[in-house]
mmCIF file of C-alpha atoms in Angstrom:
data_model
loop_
_atom_site.group_PDB
_atom_site.id
_atom_site.type_symbol
_atom_site.label_atom_id
_atom_site.label_comp_id
_atom_site.label_asym_id
_atom_site.label_seq_id
_atom_site.Cartn_x
_atom_site.Cartn_y
_atom_site.Cartn_z
ATOM 1 C CA MET A 14 0.001 0.005 -0.002
ATOM 2 C CA ILE A 15 1.380 3.386 -0.960
ATOM 3 C CA PHE A 16 0.450 6.639 0.685
ATOM 4 C CA CYS A 17 -1.515 9.071 -1.439
ATOM 5 C CA GLU A 18 -0.063 12.323 -2.601
ATOM 6 C CA PRO A 19 -1.376 15.755 -1.459
ATOM 7 C CA ALA A 20 -3.176 16.176 -4.815
ATOM 8 C CA VAL A 21 -5.180 12.953 -4.190
ATOM 9 C CA SER A 22 -6.128 14.036 -0.667
ATOM 10 C CA ASN A 23 -7.182 17.423 -2.082
ATOM 11 C CA LYS A 24 -9.466 15.633 -4.591
ATOM 12 C CA VAL A 25 -11.087 13.625 -1.821
ATOM 13 C CA ARG A 26 -11.546 16.794 0.260
ATOM 14 C CA ARG A 27 -13.206 18.628 -2.665
ATOM 15 C CA LEU A 28 -15.470 15.644 -3.293
ATOM 16 C CA LYS A 29 -16.522 15.658 0.349
ATOM 17 C CA LEU A 30 -17.308 19.384 0.204
ATOM 18 C CA THR A 31 -19.287 19.244 -3.064
ATOM 19 C CA LEU A 32 -21.224 16.029 -2.212
ATOM 20 C CA PRO A 33 -21.605 15.895 1.570
ATOM 21 C CA PHE A 34 -24.586 13.537 1.447
ATOM 22 C CA LEU A 35 -22.345 10.808 0.089
ATOM 23 C CA PHE A 36 -20.541 10.619 3.433
ATOM 24 C CA VAL A 37 -23.770 10.514 5.509
ATOM 25 C CA PRO A 38 -24.242 6.986 6.967
ATOM 26 C CA ASN A 39 -26.946 4.951 5.202
ATOM 27 C CA PRO A 40 -28.839 2.277 7.199
ATOM 28 C CA ILE A 41 -28.868 0.000 4.176
ATOM 29 C CA ILE A 42 -25.093 0.093 3.548
ATOM 30 C CA LYS A 43 -22.500 -0.691 6.209
ATOM 31 C CA PRO A 44 -20.459 2.276 7.477
ATOM 32 C CA ILE A 45 -17.166 2.933 5.736
ATOM 33 C CA SER A 46 -13.960 3.963 7.532
ATOM 34 C CA TYR A 47 -11.010 5.133 5.489
ATOM 35 C CA SER A 48 -8.088 7.530 5.773
ATOM 36 C CA PRO A 49 -7.043 9.757 2.861
ATOM 37 C CA SER A 50 -3.402 9.488 3.888
ATOM 38 C CA LEU A 51 -3.425 5.679 3.312
ATOM 39 C CA LEU A 52 -5.174 5.574 -0.082
ATOM 40 C CA SER A 53 -3.369 4.463 -3.183
ATOM 41 C CA LEU A 54 -4.199 5.603 -6.704
ATOM 42 C CA SER A 55 -6.014 2.366 -7.542
ATOM 43 C CA SER A 56 -7.930 2.540 -4.255
ATOM 44 C CA LEU A 57 -8.943 6.111 -5.100
ATOM 45 C CA HIS A 58 -10.396 5.008 -8.447
ATOM 46 C CA ARG A 59 -12.243 2.159 -6.749
ATOM 47 C CA LEU A 60 -13.552 4.563 -4.122
ATOM 48 C CA ARG A 61 -14.772 6.909 -6.837
ATOM 49 C CA LYS A 62 -16.580 4.065 -8.555
ATOM 50 C CA PHE A 63 -18.049 2.976 -5.218
ATOM 51 C CA LEU A 64 -19.316 6.480 -4.486
ATOM 52 C CA THR A 65 -20.972 6.678 -7.913
ATOM 53 C CA LEU A 66 -22.741 3.360 -7.370
ATOM 54 C CA HIS A 67 -23.686 4.453 -3.853
ATOM 55 C CA LEU A 68 -25.237 7.634 -5.235
ATOM 56 C CA ARG A 69 -27.278 5.747 -7.818
ATOM 57 C CA LEU A 70 -28.459 3.164 -5.331
ATOM 58 C CA GLN A 71 -29.435 5.794 -2.768
ATOM 59 C CA HIS A 72 -31.341 7.774 -5.413
ATOM 60 C CA SER A 73 -33.220 4.678 -6.601
ATOM 61 C CA ASN A 74 -34.078 3.750 -3.004
ATOM 62 C CA THR A 75 -35.471 7.208 -2.255
ATOM 63 C CA MET A 76 -37.557 7.198 -5.470
ATOM 64 C CA SER A 77 -38.928 3.729 -4.794
ATOM 65 C CA ALA A 78 -39.790 4.715 -1.240
ATOM 66 C CA ARG A 79 -41.942 7.534 -2.618
ATOM 67 C CA GLY A 80 -43.703 5.187 -5.043
ATOM 68 C CA ARG A 81 -42.083 6.722 -8.102
ATOM 69 C CA ALA A 82 -39.604 5.433 -10.570
ATOM 70 C CA SER A 83 -36.282 7.007 -11.313
ATOM 71 C CA ARG A 84 -36.090 9.859 -13.766
ATOM 72 C CA HIS A 85 -34.100 7.648 -16.100
ATOM 73 C CA TYR A 86 -37.228 5.571 -16.757
ATOM 74 C CA HIS A 87 -39.434 8.608 -17.629
ATOM 75 C CA GLU A 88 -36.990 10.242 -19.988
ATOM 76 C CA PRO A 89 -37.626 9.516 -23.676
ATOM 77 C CA PRO A 90 -34.998 7.503 -25.417
ATOM 78 C CA PRO A 91 -32.461 9.466 -27.387
ATOM 79 C CA PRO A 92 -33.225 9.969 -31.060
ATOM 80 C CA ARG A 93 -31.738 7.444 -33.348
ATOM 81 C CA ARG A 94 -29.317 8.551 -35.903
ATOM 82 C CA PRO A 95 -29.319 7.158 -39.405
ATOM 83 C CA TYR A 96 -25.727 6.060 -39.061
ATOM 84 C CA PRO A 97 -24.518 4.921 -35.671
ATOM 85 C CA ARG A 98 -21.137 6.309 -34.683
ATOM 86 C CA GLY A 99 -18.934 4.125 -32.567
ATOM 87 C CA PRO A 100 -19.868 1.138 -30.421
ATOM 88 C CA SER A 101 -23.178 0.914 -28.643
ATOM 89 C CA PRO A 102 -23.262 1.956 -24.959
ATOM 90 C CA PRO A 103 -22.757 -0.834 -22.440
ATOM 91 C CA PRO A 104 -25.846 -2.219 -20.733
ATOM 92 C CA ARG A 105 -26.658 -0.990 -17.249
ATOM 93 C CA PRO A 106 -25.525 -3.315 -14.451
ATOM 94 C CA HIS A 107 -27.997 -5.123 -12.284
ATOM 95 C CA PRO A 108 -28.566 -3.810 -8.730
ATOM 96 C CA TYR A 109 -27.459 -7.145 -7.275
ATOM 97 C CA ALA A 110 -24.188 -6.853 -9.189
ATOM 98 C CA LEU A 111 -23.818 -3.337 -7.845
ATOM 99 C CA GLN A 112 -24.510 -4.597 -4.331
ATOM 100 C CA GLU A 113 -21.885 -7.341 -4.711
ATOM 101 C CA GLU A 114 -19.369 -4.820 -5.967
ATOM 102 C CA LEU A 115 -20.237 -2.565 -3.048
ATOM 103 C CA ASP A 116 -19.673 -5.455 -0.662
ATOM 104 C CA ILE A 117 -16.322 -6.189 -2.286
ATOM 105 C CA LEU A 118 -15.326 -2.523 -2.027
ATOM 106 C CA HIS A 119 -16.505 -2.413 1.580
ATOM 107 C CA SER A 120 -14.437 -5.508 2.424
ATOM 108 C CA ASP A 121 -11.444 -3.932 0.732
ATOM 109 C CA LEU A 122 -11.914 -0.719 2.696
ATOM 110 C CA HIS A 123 -12.344 -2.721 5.878
ATOM 111 C CA LYS A 124 -9.080 -4.539 5.124
ATOM 112 C CA MET A 125 -7.446 -1.174 4.481
ATOM 113 C CA ALA A 126 -8.737 0.126 7.807
ATOM 114 C CA LEU A 127 -7.434 -2.986 9.567
ATOM 115 C CA ASP A 128 -4.089 -2.560 7.823
ATOM 116 C CA ARG A 129 -4.059 1.090 8.857
ATOM 117 C CA ARG A 130 -4.855 0.147 12.465
ATOM 118 C CA ALA A 131 -2.083 -2.462 12.404
ATOM 119 C CA ILE A 132 0.288 0.100 10.922
ATOM 120 C CA LEU A 133 -0.652 2.621 13.625
ATOM 121 C CA GLU A 134 -0.136 -0.009 16.323
ATOM 122 C CA ASP A 135 3.243 -0.901 14.791
ATOM 123 C CA ARG A 136 4.079 2.793 14.657
ATOM 124 C CA ALA A 137 3.136 3.262 18.323
ATOM 125 C CA ALA A 138 5.204 0.194 19.240
ATOM 126 C CA LEU A 139 8.109 1.552 17.216
ATOM 127 C CA GLU A 140 7.768 4.941 18.896
ATOM 128 C CA ARG A 141 7.783 3.248 22.300
ATOM 129 C CA ASP A 142 10.839 1.253 21.259
ATOM 130 C CA LEU A 143 12.409 4.479 19.969
ATOM 131 C CA ASP A 144 11.737 6.264 23.279
ATOM 132 C CA ALA A 145 13.140 3.313 25.179
ATOM 133 C CA GLY A 146 16.161 3.300 22.871
ATOM 134 C CA LYS A 147 16.653 7.037 23.424
ATOM 135 C CA GLU A 148 16.463 6.573 27.176
ATOM 136 C CA GLU A 149 18.914 3.686 26.955
ATOM 137 C CA LEU A 150 21.194 5.794 24.752
ATOM 138 C CA HIS A 151 21.018 8.679 27.240
ATOM 139 C CA ARG A 152 21.811 6.285 30.072
ATOM 140 C CA LEU A 153 24.709 4.832 28.092
ATOM 141 C CA LYS A 154 26.007 8.346 27.363
ATOM 142 C CA LEU A 155 25.877 9.197 31.074
ATOM 143 C CA LEU A 156 27.580 5.879 31.849
ATOM 144 C CA MET A 157 30.251 6.573 29.228
ATOM 145 C CA ALA A 158 30.827 10.054 30.681
ATOM 146 C CA GLN A 159 31.130 8.556 34.171
ATOM 147 C CA ILE A 160 33.474 5.868 32.870
ATOM 148 C CA GLY A 161 35.526 8.539 31.066
ATOM 149 C CA SER A 162 35.834 10.641 34.234
ATOM 150 C CA GLU A 163 36.786 7.535 36.264
ATOM 151 C CA LYS A 164 39.287 6.608 33.563
ATOM 152 C CA GLU A 165 40.831 10.083 33.675
ATOM 153 C CA THR A 166 41.126 9.955 37.476
ATOM 154 C CA TYR A 167 42.613 6.462 37.297
ATOM 155 C CA ILE A 168 45.105 7.597 34.653
ATOM 156 C CA ALA A 169 46.016 10.618 36.776
ATOM 157 C CA GLN A 170 46.584 8.325 39.771
ATOM 158 C CA LEU A 171 48.739 6.030 37.658
ATOM 159 C CA VAL A 172 50.774 9.004 36.426
ATOM 160 C CA MET A 173 51.302 10.214 40.001
ATOM 161 C CA LYS A 174 52.359 6.705 41.077
ATOM 162 C CA ALA A 175 54.744 6.494 38.118
ATOM 163 C CA ARG A 176 56.295 9.840 39.068
ATOM 164 C CA ARG A 177 56.687 8.767 42.688
ATOM 165 C CA LEU A 178 58.265 5.512 41.558
ATOM 166 C CA GLU A 179 60.667 7.451 39.312
ATOM 167 C CA VAL A 180 61.670 9.653 42.270
ATOM 168 C CA ASP A 181 62.148 6.555 44.455
ATOM 169 C CA LEU A 182 64.186 4.912 41.697
ATOM 170 C CA ARG A 183 66.450 7.947 41.454
ATOM 171 C CA GLU A 184 66.947 7.911 45.226
ATOM 172 C CA MET A 185 67.743 4.203 45.080
ATOM 173 C CA ARG A 186 70.301 4.857 42.349
ATOM 174 C CA LEU A 187 71.927 7.548 44.492
ATOM 175 C CA LEU A 188 71.997 5.183 47.476
ATOM 176 C CA ARG A 189 73.500 2.473 45.288
ATOM 177 C CA GLU A 190 76.213 4.857 44.120
ATOM 178 C CA GLU A 191 76.890 5.864 47.716
ATOM 179 C CA LEU A 192 77.115 2.191 48.720
ATOM 180 C CA VAL A 193 79.535 1.539 45.868
ATOM 181 C CA ALA A 194 81.679 4.500 46.945
ATOM 182 C CA LEU A 195 81.510 3.577 50.660
ATOM 183 C CA PRO A 196 84.474 1.081 50.693
ATOM 184 C CA GLY A 197 86.744 3.708 49.157
ATOM 185 C CA GLU A 198 85.631 6.202 51.782
ATOM 186 C CA ILE A 199 86.399 3.661 54.497
ATOM 187 C CA GLU A 200 89.888 3.112 53.071
ATOM 188 C CA ARG A 201 90.491 6.872 52.936
ATOM 189 C CA VAL A 202 89.294 7.227 56.537
ATOM 190 C CA THR A 203 91.642 4.475 57.717
ATOM 191 C CA VAL A 204 94.553 6.116 55.881
ATOM 192 C CA GLY A 205 93.626 9.487 57.376
ATOM 193 C CA ARG A 206 93.421 7.900 60.794
ATOM 194 C CA LYS A 207 96.943 6.565 60.438
ATOM 195 C CA GLU A 208 98.143 9.972 59.300
ATOM 196 C CA MET A 209 96.415 11.623 62.245
ATOM 197 C CA ALA A 210 98.075 9.119 64.597
ATOM 198 C CA GLY A 211 101.488 10.060 63.177
ATOM 199 C CA LYS A 212 100.681 13.762 63.485
ATOM 200 C CA LEU A 213 99.541 13.189 67.065
ATOM 201 C CA GLU A 214 102.880 11.641 67.913
ATOM 202 C CA SER A 215 104.688 14.571 66.377
ATOM 203 C CA LEU A 216 102.435 16.978 68.274
ATOM 204 C CA THR A 217 103.179 15.230 71.554
ATOM 205 C CA LYS A 218 106.876 15.679 70.842
ATOM 206 C CA ASP A 219 106.282 19.341 70.052
ATOM 207 C CA VAL A 220 104.332 19.770 73.281
ATOM 208 C CA ALA A 221 107.184 18.290 75.250
ATOM 209 C CA ARG A 222 109.595 20.596 73.471
ATOM 210 C CA ALA A 223 107.284 23.545 74.148
ATOM 211 C CA ARG A 224 107.140 22.679 77.833
ATOM 212 C CA ALA A 225 110.916 22.694 77.901
ATOM 213 C CA GLU A 226 110.971 26.050 76.178
ATOM 214 C CA ASN A 227 108.243 27.377 78.513
ATOM 215 C CA GLU A 228 110.640 27.223 81.383
ATOM 216 C CA GLN A 229 112.721 29.830 79.579
ATOM 217 C CA MET A 230 109.727 32.082 79.046
ATOM 218 C CA SER A 231 110.299 34.106 82.228
ATOM 219 C CA VAL A 232 113.436 35.620 80.764
ATOM 220 C CA LEU A 233 111.764 36.161 77.453
ATOM 221 C CA THR A 234 108.769 37.867 79.099
ATOM 222 C CA LYS A 235 111.012 40.422 80.733
ATOM 223 C CA GLU A 236 112.672 41.163 77.435
ATOM 224 C CA LEU A 237 109.263 41.344 75.809
ATOM 225 C CA ASP A 238 108.047 43.889 78.392
ATOM 226 C CA GLY A 239 110.985 46.135 77.618
ATOM 227 C CA ALA A 240 110.414 45.780 73.897
ATOM 228 C CA THR A 241 106.717 46.633 74.284
ATOM 229 C CA LYS A 242 107.577 49.821 76.207
ATOM 230 C CA GLU A 243 109.972 50.882 73.462
ATOM 231 C CA LEU A 244 107.351 50.023 70.903
ATOM 232 C CA MET A 245 104.757 52.175 72.641
ATOM 233 C CA HIS A 246 107.183 55.111 72.754
ATOM 234 C CA VAL A 247 107.964 54.727 69.060
ATOM 235 C CA ARG A 248 104.239 54.420 68.241
ATOM 236 C CA SER A 249 103.475 57.681 70.091
ATOM 237 C CA MET A 250 106.240 59.467 68.174
ATOM 238 C CA VAL A 251 104.886 58.101 64.892
ATOM 239 C CA GLU A 252 101.386 59.327 65.728
ATOM 240 C CA GLU A 253 102.696 62.811 66.474
ATOM 241 C CA GLU A 254 104.537 62.865 63.132
ATOM 242 C CA LYS A 255 101.363 61.683 61.404
ATOM 243 C CA LYS A 256 99.368 64.526 62.932
ATOM 244 C CA ALA A 257 101.980 67.059 61.781
ATOM 245 C CA ASN A 258 101.975 65.556 58.294
ATOM 246 C CA MET A 259 98.181 65.710 58.207
ATOM 247 C CA GLU A 260 98.204 69.439 59.051
ATOM 248 C CA ILE A 261 100.759 70.023 56.316
ATOM 249 C CA GLU A 262 98.640 68.054 53.854
ATOM 250 C CA ASP A 263 95.555 70.132 54.760
ATOM 251 C CA GLN A 264 97.456 73.388 54.187
ATOM 252 C CA ARG A 265 98.755 72.068 50.912
ATOM 253 C CA ASP A 266 95.238 71.066 49.759
ATOM 254 C CA SER A 267 93.860 74.507 50.621
ATOM 255 C CA VAL A 268 96.672 76.242 48.698
ATOM 256 C CA GLU A 269 96.073 74.006 45.670
ATOM 257 C CA LYS A 270 92.331 74.736 45.756
ATOM 258 C CA SER A 271 92.971 78.502 45.906
ATOM 259 C CA MET A 272 95.425 78.253 42.979
ATOM 260 C CA VAL A 273 92.900 76.286 40.938
ATOM 261 C CA SER A 274 90.161 78.858 41.616
ATOM 262 C CA MET A 275 92.525 81.722 40.654
ATOM 263 C CA ALA A 276 93.450 79.928 37.432
ATOM 264 C CA ARG A 277 89.753 79.537 36.566
ATOM 265 C CA GLU A 278 89.158 83.244 37.202
ATOM 266 C CA ILE A 279 92.118 84.129 34.951
ATOM 267 C CA ASP A 280 90.683 81.926 32.166
ATOM 268 C CA GLN A 281 87.311 83.654 32.518
ATOM 269 C CA LEU A 282 89.008 87.079 32.297
ATOM 270 C CA ARG A 283 90.847 85.995 29.151
ATOM 271 C CA VAL A 284 87.614 84.789 27.567
ATOM 272 C CA GLU A 285 85.865 88.087 28.413
ATOM 273 C CA LEU A 286 88.804 90.065 26.971
ATOM 274 C CA ALA A 287 88.638 88.027 23.729
ATOM 275 C CA ASN A 288 84.884 88.577 23.483
ATOM 276 C CA THR A 289 85.359 92.331 24.001
ATOM 277 C CA GLU A 290 87.913 92.563 21.166
ATOM 278 C CA ALA A 291 85.601 90.561 18.892
ATOM 279 C CA ARG A 292 82.746 92.980 19.583
ATOM 280 C CA GLN A 293 84.985 95.949 18.832
ATOM 281 C CA TRP A 294 85.947 94.597 15.369
ATOM 282 C CA GLY A 295 82.644 92.928 14.556
ATOM 283 C CA GLN A 296 80.479 96.068 13.734
ATOM 284 C CA PRO A 297 81.252 97.401 10.230
ATOM 285 C CA GLY A 298 78.521 100.056 10.065
ATOM 286 C CA GLY A 299 78.835 102.266 13.092
ATOM 287 C CA GLY A 300 78.059 102.307 16.758
ATOM 288 C CA PRO A 301 80.019 103.646 19.679
ATOM 289 C CA TYR A 302 83.142 101.674 18.598
ATOM 290 C CA ARG A 303 83.175 102.447 14.894
ATOM 291 C CA ARG A 304 86.511 103.386 13.319
ATOM 292 C CA ASN A 305 87.468 107.064 13.043
ATOM 293 C CA HIS A 306 88.718 107.425 9.485
ATOM 294 C CA SER A 307 90.013 110.967 10.085
ATOM 295 C CA SER A 308 92.288 109.833 12.933
ATOM 296 C CA PRO A 309 95.788 108.726 12.043
ATOM 297 C CA ASP A 310 95.571 105.915 14.576
ATOM 298 C CA PRO A 311 94.473 102.770 12.691
ATOM 299 C CA PHE A 312 93.128 101.067 15.870
ATOM 300 C CA LEU A 313 90.246 101.966 18.099
ATOM 301 C CA PRO A 314 90.922 103.577 21.457
ATOM 302 C CA PRO A 315 90.876 101.172 24.375
ATOM 303 C CA TYR A 316 87.836 100.914 26.589
ATOM 304 C CA ARG A 317 88.184 102.862 29.801
ATOM 305 C CA GLY A 318 86.145 101.482 32.632
ATOM 306 C CA THR A 319 84.672 103.459 35.497
ATOM 307 C CA TYR A 320 86.528 101.562 38.212
ATOM 308 C CA ASN A 321 90.116 102.444 37.160
ATOM 309 C CA VAL A 322 91.339 98.879 37.538
ATOM 310 C CA THR A 323 94.753 98.188 36.009
ATOM 311 C CA PRO A 324 94.950 94.737 34.450
ATOM 312 C CA VAL A 325 97.485 92.445 36.085
ATOM 313 C CA VAL A 326 98.654 89.231 34.461
ATOM 314 C CA VAL A 327 99.479 86.556 36.990
ATOM 315 C CA SER A 328 101.024 83.247 35.980
ATOM 316 C CA PHE A 329 100.996 80.244 38.249
ATOM 317 C CA ALA A 330 102.887 77.061 37.840
ATOM 318 C CA ILE A 331 100.523 74.264 38.794
#
């Protein structure tokens, strides 16, 4: 069974709107249950044929109930033509044949409804299975996430254990190296002990010699006291000479500083004198120091200050 297209369902909907009395239940004919979404093209043609037969049968039943015949029996026959065109129309089917065909169509529609109900039940079962599968998948995802977190923590613990084992292994290697080097250290200690024993013997001899020399220390102490007194006298004289030398050094530093300051002042005076001469010869046009062309003296007169200070040239040998 194929599902009908939207165009087919639209045709059924238009047929239901134009002929609503066709879908009214008839007490003579069994009720029909169908779904437009489950109709195939062949089923649609069969339904159309069934509806046409249903219309004719209902019309004939209503006319017979009123005691009148159908309008098809009162209409005059069509006029005969001299020359018939085409085949003759098919004979009208018998009402029993129509009823049998209606029963067949009704059984087919009933089967279609049963198939539809079975399909809906299968669909509901599949949806339930799908929901159960989704729940199971969600549970499995949560379980996988939990397993992943536990795996990460377990891996982290293993990494920490491996690092601790590496540290312990390095310490064991150091201890092994120390154990390997321990016999050599013991040998060196024994050799040093022997050397210290020999030195101790020599020291005991030196102590005995020092004790013998200590008896002569009384004479040496007296000589040492005299030497210390002379040393103190010489030290006092040296300190006095140092003080005198320090005063001389201070005077010498002050004289040098004064000479340096005087030399700087002399350099400044020379620079000012050079600047003054440059200003005297630098103005070609006039001013208070312009050249007197009528004077026989080729040079300008010297500048006379107001303080009457005679320049003195002092030379120092630094």
